[in-house]
């Protein structure tokens, strides 16, 4: 989360390394902010099975966990 906020706050800051800046809109490529966002999505996706297993271990049924997820979505 810190890195996601950091890469959004560097816009307009001068004298920073080129690899931290956002890429231009007319250039095809991946920059640092693209990598941070996808790493965040990967970590969230990998944590879901552990969270679901934790709720089932605490006594939740598959139906109750499914209803909880549907209500949160």
mmCIF file with all atom_site columns, N, CA and C in Angstrom:
data_model
loop_
_atom_site.group_PDB
_atom_site.id
_atom_site.type_symbol
_atom_site.label_atom_id
_atom_site.label_alt_id
_atom_site.label_comp_id
_atom_site.label_asym_id
_atom_site.label_entity_id
_atom_site.label_seq_id
_atom_site.pdbx_PDB_ins_code
_atom_site.Cartn_x
_atom_site.Cartn_y
_atom_site.Cartn_z
_atom_site.occupancy
_atom_site.B_iso_or_equiv
_atom_site.pdbx_formal_charge
_atom_site.auth_seq_id
_atom_site.auth_comp_id
_atom_site.auth_asym_id
_atom_site.auth_atom_id
_atom_site.pdbx_PDB_model_num
ATOM 1   N N  . UNK A 1 1  ? 0.834   -1.184  0.000   1.00 0.00 ? 1  UNK A N  1
ATOM 2   C CA . UNK A 1 1  ? 0.000   0.000   0.000   1.00 0.00 ? 1  UNK A CA 1
ATOM 3   C C  . UNK A 1 1  ? 0.879   1.248   0.000   1.00 0.00 ? 1  UNK A C  1
ATOM 4   N N  . UNK A 1 2  ? 1.952   1.211   0.780   1.00 0.00 ? 2  UNK A N  1
ATOM 5   C CA . UNK A 1 2  ? 2.836   2.370   0.831   1.00 0.00 ? 2  UNK A CA 1
ATOM 6   C C  . UNK A 1 2  ? 3.384   2.695   -0.544  1.00 0.00 ? 2  UNK A C  1
ATOM 7   N N  . UNK A 1 3  ? 3.833   1.678   -1.268  1.00 0.00 ? 3  UNK A N  1
ATOM 8   C CA . UNK A 1 3  ? 4.409   1.925   -2.590  1.00 0.00 ? 3  UNK A CA 1
ATOM 9   C C  . UNK A 1 3  ? 3.355   2.426   -3.577  1.00 0.00 ? 3  UNK A C  1
ATOM 10  N N  . UNK A 1 4  ? 2.107   1.959   -3.455  1.00 0.00 ? 4  UNK A N  1
ATOM 11  C CA . UNK A 1 4  ? 1.055   2.451   -4.341  1.00 0.00 ? 4  UNK A CA 1
ATOM 12  C C  . UNK A 1 4  ? 0.810   3.933   -4.104  1.00 0.00 ? 4  UNK A C  1
ATOM 13  N N  . UNK A 1 5  ? 0.785   4.349   -2.847  1.00 0.00 ? 5  UNK A N  1
ATOM 14  C CA . UNK A 1 5  ? 0.607   5.769   -2.529  1.00 0.00 ? 5  UNK A CA 1
ATOM 15  C C  . UNK A 1 5  ? 1.831   6.556   -2.977  1.00 0.00 ? 5  UNK A C  1
ATOM 16  N N  . UNK A 1 6  ? 3.013   5.992   -2.760  1.00 0.00 ? 6  UNK A N  1
ATOM 17  C CA . UNK A 1 6  ? 4.253   6.667   -3.121  1.00 0.00 ? 6  UNK A CA 1
ATOM 18  C C  . UNK A 1 6  ? 4.328   6.971   -4.613  1.00 0.00 ? 6  UNK A C  1
ATOM 19  N N  . UNK A 1 7  ? 4.037   5.987   -5.468  1.00 0.00 ? 7  UNK A N  1
ATOM 20  C CA . UNK A 1 7  ? 4.159   6.219   -6.910  1.00 0.00 ? 7  UNK A CA 1
ATOM 21  C C  . UNK A 1 7  ? 3.117   7.219   -7.411  1.00 0.00 ? 7  UNK A C  1
ATOM 22  N N  . UNK A 1 8  ? 1.990   7.356   -6.702  1.00 0.00 ? 8  UNK A N  1
ATOM 23  C CA . UNK A 1 8  ? 1.007   8.350   -7.109  1.00 0.00 ? 8  UNK A CA 1
ATOM 24  C C  . UNK A 1 8  ? 1.369   9.749   -6.646  1.00 0.00 ? 8  UNK A C  1
ATOM 25  N N  . UNK A 1 9  ? 2.179   9.856   -5.603  1.00 0.00 ? 9  UNK A N  1
ATOM 26  C CA . UNK A 1 9  ? 2.560   11.166  -5.084  1.00 0.00 ? 9  UNK A CA 1
ATOM 27  C C  . UNK A 1 9  ? 3.796   11.756  -5.751  1.00 0.00 ? 9  UNK A C  1
ATOM 28  N N  . UNK A 1 10 ? 4.504   10.994  -6.565  1.00 0.00 ? 10 UNK A N  1
ATOM 29  C CA . UNK A 1 10 ? 5.722   11.525  -7.195  1.00 0.00 ? 10 UNK A CA 1
ATOM 30  C C  . UNK A 1 10 ? 5.438   12.330  -8.447  1.00 0.00 ? 10 UNK A C  1
ATOM 31  N N  . UNK A 1 11 ? 4.187   12.376  -8.868  1.00 0.00 ? 11 UNK A N  1
ATOM 32  C CA . UNK A 1 11 ? 3.853   13.144  -10.067 1.00 0.00 ? 11 UNK A CA 1
ATOM 33  C C  . UNK A 1 11 ? 4.107   14.624  -9.788  1.00 0.00 ? 11 UNK A C  1
ATOM 34  N N  . UNK A 1 12 ? 4.902   15.244  -10.626 1.00 0.00 ? 12 UNK A N  1
ATOM 35  C CA . UNK A 1 12 ? 5.205   16.666  -10.471 1.00 0.00 ? 12 UNK A CA 1
ATOM 36  C C  . UNK A 1 12 ? 6.428   16.963  -9.629  1.00 0.00 ? 12 UNK A C  1
ATOM 37  N N  . UNK A 1 13 ? 7.014   15.939  -9.001  1.00 0.00 ? 13 UNK A N  1
ATOM 38  C CA . UNK A 1 13 ? 8.218   16.132  -8.189  1.00 0.00 ? 13 UNK A CA 1
ATOM 39  C C  . UNK A 1 13 ? 9.417   16.147  -9.122  1.00 0.00 ? 13 UNK A C  1
ATOM 40  N N  . UNK A 1 14 ? 10.310  17.092  -8.895  1.00 0.00 ? 14 UNK A N  1
ATOM 41  C CA . UNK A 1 14 ? 11.496  17.183  -9.764  1.00 0.00 ? 14 UNK A CA 1
ATOM 42  C C  . UNK A 1 14 ? 12.683  16.502  -9.100  1.00 0.00 ? 14 UNK A C  1
ATOM 43  N N  . UNK A 1 15 ? 13.694  16.225  -9.890  1.00 0.00 ? 15 UNK A N  1
ATOM 44  C CA . UNK A 1 15 ? 14.959  15.626  -9.432  1.00 0.00 ? 15 UNK A CA 1
ATOM 45  C C  . UNK A 1 15 ? 14.772  14.252  -8.781  1.00 0.00 ? 15 UNK A C  1
ATOM 46  N N  . UNK A 1 16 ? 13.946  13.425  -9.390  1.00 0.00 ? 16 UNK A N  1
ATOM 47  C CA . UNK A 1 16 ? 13.797  12.043  -8.927  1.00 0.00 ? 16 UNK A CA 1
ATOM 48  C C  . UNK A 1 16 ? 14.322  11.126  -10.024 1.00 0.00 ? 16 UNK A C  1
ATOM 49  N N  . UNK A 1 17 ? 14.717  9.916   -9.677  1.00 0.00 ? 17 UNK A N  1
ATOM 50  C CA . UNK A 1 17 ? 15.214  8.992   -10.705 1.00 0.00 ? 17 UNK A CA 1
ATOM 51  C C  . UNK A 1 17 ? 14.158  8.719   -11.784 1.00 0.00 ? 17 UNK A C  1
ATOM 52  N N  . UNK A 1 18 ? 14.599  8.522   -12.984 1.00 0.00 ? 18 UNK A N  1
ATOM 53  C CA . UNK A 1 18 ? 13.696  8.310   -14.124 1.00 0.00 ? 18 UNK A CA 1
ATOM 54  C C  . UNK A 1 18 ? 12.842  7.062   -13.951 1.00 0.00 ? 18 UNK A C  1
ATOM 55  N N  . UNK A 1 19 ? 13.369  6.022   -13.293 1.00 0.00 ? 19 UNK A N  1
ATOM 56  C CA . UNK A 1 19 ? 12.636  4.769   -13.169 1.00 0.00 ? 19 UNK A CA 1
ATOM 57  C C  . UNK A 1 19 ? 11.439  4.884   -12.236 1.00 0.00 ? 19 UNK A C  1
ATOM 58  N N  . UNK A 1 20 ? 11.377  5.923   -11.408 1.00 0.00 ? 20 UNK A N  1
ATOM 59  C CA . UNK A 1 20 ? 10.245  6.105   -10.501 1.00 0.00 ? 20 UNK A CA 1
ATOM 60  C C  . UNK A 1 20 ? 9.085   6.821   -11.190 1.00 0.00 ? 20 UNK A C  1
ATOM 61  N N  . UNK A 1 21 ? 9.376   7.628   -12.187 1.00 0.00 ? 21 UNK A N  1
ATOM 62  C CA . UNK A 1 21 ? 8.331   8.437   -12.824 1.00 0.00 ? 21 UNK A CA 1
ATOM 63  C C  . UNK A 1 21 ? 7.361   7.569   -13.607 1.00 0.00 ? 21 UNK A C  1
ATOM 64  N N  . UNK A 1 22 ? 6.176   8.108   -13.844 1.00 0.00 ? 22 UNK A N  1
ATOM 65  C CA . UNK A 1 22 ? 5.183   7.429   -14.664 1.00 0.00 ? 22 UNK A CA 1
ATOM 66  C C  . UNK A 1 22 ? 5.587   7.533   -16.130 1.00 0.00 ? 22 UNK A C  1
ATOM 67  N N  . UNK A 1 23 ? 5.289   6.492   -16.879 1.00 0.00 ? 23 UNK A N  1
ATOM 68  C CA . UNK A 1 23 ? 5.590   6.509   -18.299 1.00 0.00 ? 23 UNK A CA 1
ATOM 69  C C  . UNK A 1 23 ? 4.648   7.442   -19.047 1.00 0.00 ? 23 UNK A C  1
ATOM 70  N N  . UNK A 1 24 ? 5.113   7.929   -20.167 1.00 0.00 ? 24 UNK A N  1
ATOM 71  C CA . UNK A 1 24 ? 4.287   8.815   -20.988 1.00 0.00 ? 24 UNK A CA 1
ATOM 72  C C  . UNK A 1 24 ? 3.120   8.029   -21.586 1.00 0.00 ? 24 UNK A C  1
ATOM 73  N N  . UNK A 1 25 ? 2.022   8.725   -21.854 1.00 0.00 ? 25 UNK A N  1
ATOM 74  C CA . UNK A 1 25 ? 0.812   8.063   -22.351 1.00 0.00 ? 25 UNK A CA 1
ATOM 75  C C  . UNK A 1 25 ? 1.010   7.495   -23.758 1.00 0.00 ? 25 UNK A C  1
ATOM 76  N N  . UNK A 1 26 ? 1.892   8.082   -24.533 1.00 0.00 ? 26 UNK A N  1
ATOM 77  C CA . UNK A 1 26 ? 2.076   7.632   -25.921 1.00 0.00 ? 26 UNK A CA 1
ATOM 78  C C  . UNK A 1 26 ? 3.206   6.614   -26.077 1.00 0.00 ? 26 UNK A C  1
ATOM 79  N N  . UNK A 1 27 ? 3.723   6.100   -24.981 1.00 0.00 ? 27 UNK A N  1
ATOM 80  C CA . UNK A 1 27 ? 4.815   5.133   -25.028 1.00 0.00 ? 27 UNK A CA 1
ATOM 81  C C  . UNK A 1 27 ? 4.306   3.774   -24.571 1.00 0.00 ? 27 UNK A C  1
ATOM 82  N N  . UNK A 1 28 ? 4.605   2.731   -25.359 1.00 0.00 ? 28 UNK A N  1
ATOM 83  C CA . UNK A 1 28 ? 4.256   1.370   -24.965 1.00 0.00 ? 28 UNK A CA 1
ATOM 84  C C  . UNK A 1 28 ? 5.351   0.829   -24.047 1.00 0.00 ? 28 UNK A C  1
ATOM 85  N N  . UNK A 1 29 ? 4.949   0.371   -22.894 1.00 0.00 ? 29 UNK A N  1
ATOM 86  C CA . UNK A 1 29 ? 5.932   -0.173  -21.971 1.00 0.00 ? 29 UNK A CA 1
ATOM 87  C C  . UNK A 1 29 ? 5.373   -0.276  -20.572 1.00 0.00 ? 29 UNK A C  1
ATOM 88  N N  . UNK A 1 30 ? 6.191   -0.803  -19.686 1.00 0.00 ? 30 UNK A N  1
ATOM 89  C CA . UNK A 1 30 ? 5.819   -0.980  -18.294 1.00 0.00 ? 30 UNK A CA 1
ATOM 90  C C  . UNK A 1 30 ? 6.754   -0.128  -17.457 1.00 0.00 ? 30 UNK A C  1
ATOM 91  N N  . UNK A 1 31 ? 6.188   0.598   -16.503 1.00 0.00 ? 31 UNK A N  1
ATOM 92  C CA . UNK A 1 31 ? 7.015   1.379   -15.596 1.00 0.00 ? 31 UNK A CA 1
ATOM 93  C C  . UNK A 1 31 ? 6.834   0.885   -14.165 1.00 0.00 ? 31 UNK A C  1
ATOM 94  N N  . UNK A 1 32 ? 7.492   1.533   -13.228 1.00 0.00 ? 32 UNK A N  1
ATOM 95  C CA . UNK A 1 32 ? 7.504   1.107   -11.841 1.00 0.00 ? 32 UNK A CA 1
ATOM 96  C C  . UNK A 1 32 ? 6.099   1.041   -11.248 1.00 0.00 ? 32 UNK A C  1
ATOM 97  N N  . UNK A 1 33 ? 5.256   2.012   -11.543 1.00 0.00 ? 33 UNK A N  1
ATOM 98  C CA . UNK A 1 33 ? 3.903   2.020   -10.978 1.00 0.00 ? 33 UNK A CA 1
ATOM 99  C C  . UNK A 1 33 ? 3.070   0.849   -11.489 1.00 0.00 ? 33 UNK A C  1
ATOM 100 N N  . UNK A 1 34 ? 3.291   0.421   -12.713 1.00 0.00 ? 34 UNK A N  1
ATOM 101 C CA . UNK A 1 34 ? 2.580   -0.748  -13.237 1.00 0.00 ? 34 UNK A CA 1
ATOM 102 C C  . UNK A 1 34 ? 2.970   -2.016  -12.478 1.00 0.00 ? 34 UNK A C  1
ATOM 103 N N  . UNK A 1 35 ? 4.225   -2.152  -12.168 1.00 0.00 ? 35 UNK A N  1
ATOM 104 C CA . UNK A 1 35 ? 4.706   -3.329  -11.441 1.00 0.00 ? 35 UNK A CA 1
ATOM 105 C C  . UNK A 1 35 ? 4.138   -3.341  -10.022 1.00 0.00 ? 35 UNK A C  1
ATOM 106 N N  . UNK A 1 36 ? 4.109   -2.173  -9.367  1.00 0.00 ? 36 UNK A N  1
ATOM 107 C CA . UNK A 1 36 ? 3.600   -2.085  -7.994  1.00 0.00 ? 36 UNK A CA 1
ATOM 108 C C  . UNK A 1 36 ? 2.125   -2.478  -7.953  1.00 0.00 ? 36 UNK A C  1
ATOM 109 N N  . UNK A 1 37 ? 1.330   -1.970  -8.872  1.00 0.00 ? 37 UNK A N  1
ATOM 110 C CA . UNK A 1 37 ? -0.100  -2.268  -8.879  1.00 0.00 ? 37 UNK A CA 1
ATOM 111 C C  . UNK A 1 37 ? -0.355  -3.760  -9.057  1.00 0.00 ? 37 UNK A C  1
ATOM 112 N N  . UNK A 1 38 ? 0.330   -4.386  -9.989  1.00 0.00 ? 38 UNK A N  1
ATOM 113 C CA . UNK A 1 38 ? 0.114   -5.809  -10.232 1.00 0.00 ? 38 UNK A CA 1
ATOM 114 C C  . UNK A 1 38 ? 0.649   -6.665  -9.085  1.00 0.00 ? 38 UNK A C  1
ATOM 115 N N  . UNK A 1 39 ? 1.716   -6.238  -8.438  1.00 0.00 ? 39 UNK A N  1
ATOM 116 C CA . UNK A 1 39 ? 2.212   -6.961  -7.264  1.00 0.00 ? 39 UNK A CA 1
ATOM 117 C C  . UNK A 1 39 ? 1.190   -6.885  -6.129  1.00 0.00 ? 39 UNK A C  1
ATOM 118 N N  . UNK A 1 40 ? 0.528   -5.737  -5.986  1.00 0.00 ? 40 UNK A N  1
ATOM 119 C CA . UNK A 1 40 ? -0.507  -5.599  -4.968  1.00 0.00 ? 40 UNK A CA 1
ATOM 120 C C  . UNK A 1 40 ? -1.679  -6.539  -5.269  1.00 0.00 ? 40 UNK A C  1
ATOM 121 N N  . UNK A 1 41 ? -2.127  -6.580  -6.514  1.00 0.00 ? 41 UNK A N  1
ATOM 122 C CA . UNK A 1 41 ? -3.217  -7.480  -6.872  1.00 0.00 ? 41 UNK A CA 1
ATOM 123 C C  . UNK A 1 41 ? -2.836  -8.938  -6.647  1.00 0.00 ? 41 UNK A C  1
ATOM 124 N N  . UNK A 1 42 ? -1.607  -9.294  -6.950  1.00 0.00 ? 42 UNK A N  1
ATOM 125 C CA . UNK A 1 42 ? -1.141  -10.661 -6.730  1.00 0.00 ? 42 UNK A CA 1
ATOM 126 C C  . UNK A 1 42 ? -1.170  -11.004 -5.248  1.00 0.00 ? 42 UNK A C  1
ATOM 127 N N  . UNK A 1 43 ? -0.686  -10.108 -4.401  1.00 0.00 ? 43 UNK A N  1
ATOM 128 C CA . UNK A 1 43 ? -0.661  -10.397 -2.962  1.00 0.00 ? 43 UNK A CA 1
ATOM 129 C C  . UNK A 1 43 ? -2.069  -10.501 -2.387  1.00 0.00 ? 43 UNK A C  1
ATOM 130 N N  . UNK A 1 44 ? -2.999  -9.683  -2.855  1.00 0.00 ? 44 UNK A N  1
ATOM 131 C CA . UNK A 1 44 ? -4.385  -9.785  -2.399  1.00 0.00 ? 44 UNK A CA 1
ATOM 132 C C  . UNK A 1 44 ? -4.987  -11.114 -2.848  1.00 0.00 ? 44 UNK A C  1
ATOM 133 N N  . UNK A 1 45 ? -4.754  -11.483 -4.086  1.00 0.00 ? 45 UNK A N  1
ATOM 134 C CA . UNK A 1 45 ? -5.282  -12.744 -4.603  1.00 0.00 ? 45 UNK A CA 1
ATOM 135 C C  . UNK A 1 45 ? -4.712  -13.960 -3.894  1.00 0.00 ? 45 UNK A C  1
ATOM 136 N N  . UNK A 1 46 ? -3.441  -13.904 -3.523  1.00 0.00 ? 46 UNK A N  1
ATOM 137 C CA . UNK A 1 46 ? -2.825  -15.023 -2.825  1.00 0.00 ? 46 UNK A CA 1
ATOM 138 C C  . UNK A 1 46 ? -3.290  -15.132 -1.377  1.00 0.00 ? 46 UNK A C  1
ATOM 139 N N  . UNK A 1 47 ? -3.746  -14.032 -0.799  1.00 0.00 ? 47 UNK A N  1
ATOM 140 C CA . UNK A 1 47 ? -4.180  -14.071 0.602   1.00 0.00 ? 47 UNK A CA 1
ATOM 141 C C  . UNK A 1 47 ? -5.609  -14.592 0.748   1.00 0.00 ? 47 UNK A C  1
ATOM 142 N N  . UNK A 1 48 ? -6.401  -14.585 -0.296  1.00 0.00 ? 48 UNK A N  1
ATOM 143 C CA . UNK A 1 48 ? -7.793  -15.026 -0.202  1.00 0.00 ? 48 UNK A CA 1
ATOM 144 C C  . UNK A 1 48 ? -7.953  -16.472 0.259   1.00 0.00 ? 48 UNK A C  1
ATOM 145 N N  . UNK A 1 49 ? -7.228  -17.429 -0.270  1.00 0.00 ? 49 UNK A N  1
ATOM 146 C CA . UNK A 1 49 ? -7.403  -18.804 0.222   1.00 0.00 ? 49 UNK A CA 1
ATOM 147 C C  . UNK A 1 49 ? -7.084  -18.950 1.709   1.00 0.00 ? 49 UNK A C  1
ATOM 148 N N  . UNK A 1 50 ? -6.085  -18.202 2.198   1.00 0.00 ? 50 UNK A N  1
ATOM 149 C CA . UNK A 1 50 ? -5.749  -18.270 3.616   1.00 0.00 ? 50 UNK A CA 1
ATOM 150 C C  . UNK A 1 50 ? -6.861  -17.676 4.472   1.00 0.00 ? 50 UNK A C  1
ATOM 151 N N  . UNK A 1 51 ? -7.462  -16.586 4.025   1.00 0.00 ? 51 UNK A N  1
ATOM 152 C CA . UNK A 1 51 ? -8.552  -15.960 4.777   1.00 0.00 ? 51 UNK A CA 1
ATOM 153 C C  . UNK A 1 51 ? -9.779  -16.867 4.808   1.00 0.00 ? 51 UNK A C  1
ATOM 154 N N  . UNK A 1 52 ? -10.100 -17.480 3.695   1.00 0.00 ? 52 UNK A N  1
ATOM 155 C CA . UNK A 1 52 ? -11.259 -18.378 3.639   1.00 0.00 ? 52 UNK A CA 1
ATOM 156 C C  . UNK A 1 52 ? -11.016 -19.602 4.528   1.00 0.00 ? 52 UNK A C  1
ATOM 157 N N  . UNK A 1 53 ? -9.807  -20.171 4.462   1.00 0.00 ? 53 UNK A N  1
ATOM 158 C CA . UNK A 1 53 ? -9.488  -21.330 5.293   1.00 0.00 ? 53 UNK A CA 1
ATOM 159 C C  . UNK A 1 53 ? -9.537  -20.977 6.778   1.00 0.00 ? 53 UNK A C  1
ATOM 160 N N  . UNK A 1 54 ? -9.127  -19.770 7.123   1.00 0.00 ? 54 UNK A N  1
ATOM 161 C CA . UNK A 1 54 ? -9.171  -19.331 8.516   1.00 0.00 ? 54 UNK A CA 1
ATOM 162 C C  . UNK A 1 54 ? -10.607 -19.265 9.032   1.00 0.00 ? 54 UNK A C  1
ATOM 163 N N  . UNK A 1 55 ? -11.518 -18.751 8.209   1.00 0.00 ? 55 UNK A N  1
ATOM 164 C CA . UNK A 1 55 ? -12.928 -18.681 8.632   1.00 0.00 ? 55 UNK A CA 1
ATOM 165 C C  . UNK A 1 55 ? -13.539 -20.071 8.759   1.00 0.00 ? 55 UNK A C  1
ATOM 166 N N  . UNK A 1 56 ? -13.169 -20.994 7.882   1.00 0.00 ? 56 UNK A N  1
ATOM 167 C CA . UNK A 1 56 ? -13.684 -22.363 7.970   1.00 0.00 ? 56 UNK A CA 1
ATOM 168 C C  . UNK A 1 56 ? -13.112 -23.059 9.210   1.00 0.00 ? 56 UNK A C  1
ATOM 169 N N  . UNK A 1 57 ? -11.841 -22.814 9.516   1.00 0.00 ? 57 UNK A N  1
ATOM 170 C CA . UNK A 1 57 ? -11.218 -23.398 10.703  1.00 0.00 ? 57 UNK A CA 1
ATOM 171 C C  . UNK A 1 57 ? -11.888 -22.905 11.983  1.00 0.00 ? 57 UNK A C  1
ATOM 172 N N  . UNK A 1 58 ? -12.350 -21.660 11.965  1.00 0.00 ? 58 UNK A N  1
ATOM 173 C CA . UNK A 1 58 ? -13.010 -21.093 13.146  1.00 0.00 ? 58 UNK A CA 1
ATOM 174 C C  . UNK A 1 58 ? -14.456 -21.554 13.280  1.00 0.00 ? 58 UNK A C  1
ATOM 175 N N  . UNK A 1 59 ? -14.891 -22.456 12.418  1.00 0.00 ? 59 UNK A N  1
ATOM 176 C CA . UNK A 1 59 ? -16.220 -23.035 12.553  1.00 0.00 ? 59 UNK A CA 1
ATOM 177 C C  . UNK A 1 59 ? -17.216 -22.606 11.502  1.00 0.00 ? 59 UNK A C  1
ATOM 178 N N  . UNK A 1 60 ? -16.810 -21.810 10.552  1.00 0.00 ? 60 UNK A N  1
ATOM 179 C CA . UNK A 1 60 ? -17.723 -21.389 9.498   1.00 0.00 ? 60 UNK A CA 1
ATOM 180 C C  . UNK A 1 60 ? -17.943 -22.499 8.491   1.00 0.00 ? 60 UNK A C  1
ATOM 181 N N  . UNK A 1 61 ? -19.132 -22.557 7.953   1.00 0.00 ? 61 UNK A N  1
ATOM 182 C CA . UNK A 1 61 ? -19.423 -23.533 6.907   1.00 0.00 ? 61 UNK A CA 1
ATOM 183 C C  . UNK A 1 61 ? -19.153 -22.889 5.547   1.00 0.00 ? 61 UNK A C  1
ATOM 184 N N  . UNK A 1 62 ? -19.118 -23.724 4.538   1.00 0.00 ? 62 UNK A N  1
ATOM 185 C CA . UNK A 1 62 ? -18.904 -23.197 3.187   1.00 0.00 ? 62 UNK A CA 1
ATOM 186 C C  . UNK A 1 62 ? -20.006 -22.208 2.822   1.00 0.00 ? 62 UNK A C  1
ATOM 187 N N  . UNK A 1 63 ? -21.249 -22.529 3.198   1.00 0.00 ? 63 UNK A N  1
ATOM 188 C CA . UNK A 1 63 ? -22.382 -21.651 2.885   1.00 0.00 ? 63 UNK A CA 1
ATOM 189 C C  . UNK A 1 63 ? -22.263 -20.317 3.622   1.00 0.00 ? 63 UNK A C  1
ATOM 190 N N  . UNK A 1 64 ? -21.890 -20.354 4.901   1.00 0.00 ? 64 UNK A N  1
ATOM 191 C CA . UNK A 1 64 ? -21.786 -19.095 5.653   1.00 0.00 ? 64 UNK A CA 1
ATOM 192 C C  . UNK A 1 64 ? -20.653 -18.220 5.138   1.00 0.00 ? 64 UNK A C  1
ATOM 193 N N  . UNK A 1 65 ? -19.546 -18.849 4.758   1.00 0.00 ? 65 UNK A N  1
ATOM 194 C CA . UNK A 1 65 ? -18.428 -18.088 4.190   1.00 0.00 ? 65 UNK A CA 1
ATOM 195 C C  . UNK A 1 65 ? -18.811 -17.506 2.841   1.00 0.00 ? 65 UNK A C  1
ATOM 196 N N  . UNK A 1 66 ? -19.536 -18.270 2.030   1.00 0.00 ? 66 UNK A N  1
ATOM 197 C CA . UNK A 1 66 ? -19.982 -17.780 0.724   1.00 0.00 ? 66 UNK A CA 1
ATOM 198 C C  . UNK A 1 66 ? -20.943 -16.604 0.870   1.00 0.00 ? 66 UNK A C  1
ATOM 199 N N  . UNK A 1 67 ? -21.852 -16.702 1.818   1.00 0.00 ? 67 UNK A N  1
ATOM 200 C CA . UNK A 1 67 ? -22.794 -15.597 2.055   1.00 0.00 ? 67 UNK A CA 1
ATOM 201 C C  . UNK A 1 67 ? -22.048 -14.365 2.550   1.00 0.00 ? 67 UNK A C  1
ATOM 202 N N  . UNK A 1 68 ? -21.076 -14.562 3.433   1.00 0.00 ? 68 UNK A N  1
ATOM 203 C CA . UNK A 1 68 ? -20.284 -13.443 3.938   1.00 0.00 ? 68 UNK A CA 1
ATOM 204 C C  . UNK A 1 68 ? -19.537 -12.749 2.792   1.00 0.00 ? 68 UNK A C  1
ATOM 205 N N  . UNK A 1 69 ? -18.944 -13.531 1.904   1.00 0.00 ? 69 UNK A N  1
ATOM 206 C CA . UNK A 1 69 ? -18.214 -12.950 0.769   1.00 0.00 ? 69 UNK A CA 1
ATOM 207 C C  . UNK A 1 69 ? -19.176 -12.183 -0.140  1.00 0.00 ? 69 UNK A C  1
ATOM 208 N N  . UNK A 1 70 ? -20.358 -12.771 -0.409  1.00 0.00 ? 70 UNK A N  1
ATOM 209 C CA . UNK A 1 70 ? -21.331 -12.116 -1.279  1.00 0.00 ? 70 UNK A CA 1
ATOM 210 C C  . UNK A 1 70 ? -21.811 -10.791 -0.680  1.00 0.00 ? 70 UNK A C  1
ATOM 211 N N  . UNK A 1 71 ? -22.012 -10.766 0.636   1.00 0.00 ? 71 UNK A N  1
ATOM 212 C CA . UNK A 1 71 ? -22.447 -9.531  1.276   1.00 0.00 ? 71 UNK A CA 1
ATOM 213 C C  . UNK A 1 71 ? -21.348 -8.476  1.248   1.00 0.00 ? 71 UNK A C  1
ATOM 214 N N  . UNK A 1 72 ? -20.100 -8.882  1.382   1.00 0.00 ? 72 UNK A N  1
ATOM 215 C CA . UNK A 1 72 ? -18.990 -7.931  1.364   1.00 0.00 ? 72 UNK A CA 1
ATOM 216 C C  . UNK A 1 72 ? -18.738 -7.386  -0.039  1.00 0.00 ? 72 UNK A C  1
ATOM 217 N N  . UNK A 1 73 ? -19.010 -8.207  -1.043  1.00 0.00 ? 73 UNK A N  1
ATOM 218 C CA . UNK A 1 73 ? -18.794 -7.763  -2.421  1.00 0.00 ? 73 UNK A CA 1
ATOM 219 C C  . UNK A 1 73 ? -19.846 -6.732  -2.766  1.00 0.00 ? 73 UNK A C  1
#
